[in-house]
Amino acid sequence: MLTDRVIPDEIKAKINILVVEDNLLGRKMIGFLLKKWGFRFDACANGKLALENLKLNKYDLILMDIQMPEMDGHETSKYIRDKLKLGLPIIAMTSNATEEERKRCLISGMVDYIAKPIVEEELYNLTVNYLFTTVVENPENQYQ
Amino acid sequence: METKTEKIEKTTDLTYLMELSDGNKTFVKEMINLFLSENPEEIRAFEKGIAEKNYKGIKTVAHKLRSTIPFIGLDKVIEKEVAEIEALASEMGDIKEIESRFLKIKSACEKAYIELNPVSSVIS
């Protein structure tokens, strides 16, 4: 995998990611990749379950499917921002990779989106960018 | 003597899964098994949706299928039909149009079951 963002294993092991995806194969695949990259994660199948997870655990980032039963990605993201008042990055994963969909994702409170089928390199770079932006913007802080 | 071999067109393609997993056969087998257990249910839900003219149901299954098919390379064969059904269902289009596309999807999926079953014949 091509990337210029190499994060030490001990730092990655402290990161906890929530995967919200109703498609079983999709959920399995994202979990496989996160495990391979060395991140911790929980996975669930819809927005309602995601909110339950968020009330119990602390996460650093959410990978959010859009079209899901019970509670979709837009509704869930709005709830996370408006009701739970959480500011963690939420990245949308969608088959409808259109400009209109991207705008809808941003309005719902998501920070970015990735098109399906997922390309490993893209997902890794996007995830790492949102997790470690502060470190990259202030490189001197890394060694303090 | 030159022997002629018949080229059999395959419906499935595991390149995406193999690349994604760095050739992890256990993971690829697990994904194939999941497809083989999940997909017939999706096809049945599709048939039910068409029989009942349940456009919302059809759209939901089409969207789900759209996420699933790339894992075994079926998107190269039926992505167009799946996307068209999703669009037709959104605008409550002609059910016959939906059905004709569905028949191609069903046929491709059935061919995929044969190609991928048993999994051990694909991934050794």
PDB file of C-alpha atoms in Angstrom, chain A residues 36-123:
ATOM      1  CA  LYS A  36      -4.330  -4.983   9.584  1.00  0.00           C
ATOM      2  CA  TRP A  37      -3.380  -1.313  10.090  1.00  0.00           C
ATOM      3  CA  GLY A  38      -3.222  -1.796  13.861  1.00  0.00           C
ATOM      4  CA  PHE A  39      -6.264   0.200  14.987  1.00  0.00           C
ATOM      5  CA  ARG A  40      -8.817  -0.917  17.564  1.00  0.00           C
ATOM      6  CA  PHE A  41     -12.417  -0.828  16.414  1.00  0.00           C
ATOM      7  CA  ASP A  42     -16.025  -1.753  17.134  1.00  0.00           C
ATOM      8  CA  ALA A  43     -18.510  -2.453  14.362  1.00  0.00           C
ATOM      9  CA  CYS A  44     -22.283  -2.218  14.240  1.00  0.00           C
ATOM     10  CA  ALA A  45     -25.030  -2.450  11.619  1.00  0.00           C
ATOM     11  CA  ASN A  46     -27.067   0.752  11.937  1.00  0.00           C
ATOM     12  CA  GLY A  47     -27.266   4.232  13.406  1.00  0.00           C
ATOM     13  CA  LYS A  48     -29.241   3.237  16.485  1.00  0.00           C
ATOM     14  CA  LEU A  49     -26.604   0.715  17.485  1.00  0.00           C
ATOM     15  CA  ALA A  50     -23.912   3.306  16.775  1.00  0.00           C
ATOM     16  CA  LEU A  51     -25.498   5.713  19.256  1.00  0.00           C
ATOM     17  CA  GLU A  52     -25.581   2.965  21.898  1.00  0.00           C
ATOM     18  CA  ASN A  53     -21.879   2.315  21.297  1.00  0.00           C
ATOM     19  CA  LEU A  54     -21.109   6.026  21.535  1.00  0.00           C
ATOM     20  CA  LYS A  55     -22.828   6.258  24.910  1.00  0.00           C
ATOM     21  CA  LEU A  56     -20.696   3.413  26.255  1.00  0.00           C
ATOM     22  CA  ASN A  57     -17.307   3.971  24.633  1.00  0.00           C
ATOM     23  CA  LYS A  58     -14.999   6.723  23.526  1.00  0.00           C
ATOM     24  CA  TYR A  59     -14.075   6.763  19.843  1.00  0.00           C
ATOM     25  CA  ASP A  60     -11.592   8.815  17.864  1.00  0.00           C
ATOM     26  CA  LEU A  61     -13.294   8.511  14.467  1.00  0.00           C
ATOM     27  CA  ILE A  62     -16.408   7.031  12.867  1.00  0.00           C
ATOM     28  CA  LEU A  63     -16.648   5.359   9.459  1.00  0.00           C
ATOM     29  CA  MET A  64     -20.305   5.751   8.558  1.00  0.00           C
ATOM     30  CA  ASP A  65     -22.352   4.029   5.878  1.00  0.00           C
ATOM     31  CA  ILE A  66     -25.135   6.250   4.541  1.00  0.00           C
ATOM     32  CA  GLN A  67     -28.062   4.052   3.569  1.00  0.00           C
ATOM     33  CA  MET A  68     -28.932   1.832   6.515  1.00  0.00           C
ATOM     34  CA  PRO A  69     -32.098   0.466   8.102  1.00  0.00           C
ATOM     35  CA  GLU A  70     -33.432   1.825  11.422  1.00  0.00           C
ATOM     36  CA  MET A  71     -31.378   5.032  11.311  1.00  0.00           C
ATOM     37  CA  ASP A  72     -29.336   6.132   8.295  1.00  0.00           C
ATOM     38  CA  GLY A  73     -25.934   7.832   8.197  1.00  0.00           C
ATOM     39  CA  HIS A  74     -27.295  11.363   7.823  1.00  0.00           C
ATOM     40  CA  GLU A  75     -29.738  11.073  10.706  1.00  0.00           C
ATOM     41  CA  THR A  76     -27.115   9.434  12.929  1.00  0.00           C
ATOM     42  CA  SER A  77     -24.493  12.098  12.198  1.00  0.00           C
ATOM     43  CA  LYS A  78     -26.949  14.903  12.925  1.00  0.00           C
ATOM     44  CA  TYR A  79     -27.834  13.247  16.228  1.00  0.00           C
ATOM     45  CA  ILE A  80     -24.155  12.864  17.141  1.00  0.00           C
ATOM     46  CA  ARG A  81     -23.518  16.564  16.504  1.00  0.00           C
ATOM     47  CA  ASP A  82     -26.769  18.080  17.810  1.00  0.00           C
ATOM     48  CA  LYS A  83     -27.734  15.833  20.706  1.00  0.00           C
ATOM     49  CA  LEU A  84     -24.556  14.072  21.845  1.00  0.00           C
ATOM     50  CA  LYS A  85     -22.480  17.190  21.063  1.00  0.00           C
ATOM     51  CA  LEU A  86     -19.545  15.088  19.904  1.00  0.00           C
ATOM     52  CA  GLY A  87     -16.999  16.600  17.534  1.00  0.00           C
ATOM     53  CA  LEU A  88     -15.077  13.518  16.447  1.00  0.00           C
ATOM     54  CA  PRO A  89     -14.497  13.105  12.684  1.00  0.00           C
ATOM     55  CA  ILE A  90     -17.214  11.168  10.842  1.00  0.00           C
ATOM     56  CA  ILE A  91     -16.284   9.885   7.395  1.00  0.00           C
ATOM     57  CA  ALA A  92     -19.120   8.778   5.129  1.00  0.00           C
ATOM     58  CA  MET A  93     -18.837   5.632   3.022  1.00  0.00           C
ATOM     59  CA  THR A  94     -21.206   5.755   0.086  1.00  0.00           C
ATOM     60  CA  SER A  95     -21.989   4.119  -3.252  1.00  0.00           C
ATOM     61  CA  ASN A  96     -23.517   7.411  -4.439  1.00  0.00           C
ATOM     62  CA  ALA A  97     -20.307   9.375  -4.800  1.00  0.00           C
ATOM     63  CA  THR A  98     -21.885  12.480  -6.293  1.00  0.00           C
ATOM     64  CA  GLU A  99     -21.304  16.141  -5.477  1.00  0.00           C
ATOM     65  CA  GLU A 100     -24.869  16.353  -4.202  1.00  0.00           C
ATOM     66  CA  GLU A 101     -24.288  13.433  -1.838  1.00  0.00           C
ATOM     67  CA  ARG A 102     -21.015  14.995  -0.628  1.00  0.00           C
ATOM     68  CA  LYS A 103     -22.866  18.225   0.212  1.00  0.00           C
ATOM     69  CA  ARG A 104     -25.552  16.290   2.049  1.00  0.00           C
ATOM     70  CA  CYS A 105     -22.851  14.513   4.070  1.00  0.00           C
ATOM     71  CA  LEU A 106     -21.237  17.804   5.062  1.00  0.00           C
ATOM     72  CA  ILE A 107     -24.612  19.311   6.035  1.00  0.00           C
ATOM     73  CA  SER A 108     -25.309  16.256   8.196  1.00  0.00           C
ATOM     74  CA  GLY A 109     -22.088  16.858  10.101  1.00  0.00           C
ATOM     75  CA  MET A 110     -19.698  14.474   8.379  1.00  0.00           C
ATOM     76  CA  VAL A 111     -16.238  15.774   7.541  1.00  0.00           C
ATOM     77  CA  ASP A 112     -15.559  13.858   4.357  1.00  0.00           C
ATOM     78  CA  TYR A 113     -16.640  10.878   2.318  1.00  0.00           C
ATOM     79  CA  ILE A 114     -15.178   7.904   0.506  1.00  0.00           C
ATOM     80  CA  ALA A 115     -16.708   6.134  -2.481  1.00  0.00           C
ATOM     81  CA  LYS A 116     -17.482   2.418  -2.486  1.00  0.00           C
ATOM     82  CA  PRO A 117     -16.003   0.047  -3.439  1.00  0.00           C
ATOM     83  CA  ILE A 118     -13.402   1.081  -0.917  1.00  0.00           C
ATOM     84  CA  VAL A 119      -9.815   1.478  -2.099  1.00  0.00           C
ATOM     85  CA  GLU A 120      -7.475   0.574   0.768  1.00  0.00           C
ATOM     86  CA  GLU A 121      -4.969   3.341   0.178  1.00  0.00           C
ATOM     87  CA  GLU A 122      -7.700   6.006  -0.012  1.00  0.00           C
ATOM     88  CA  LEU A 123      -9.357   4.831   3.181  1.00  0.00           C
TER      89      LEU A 123
END
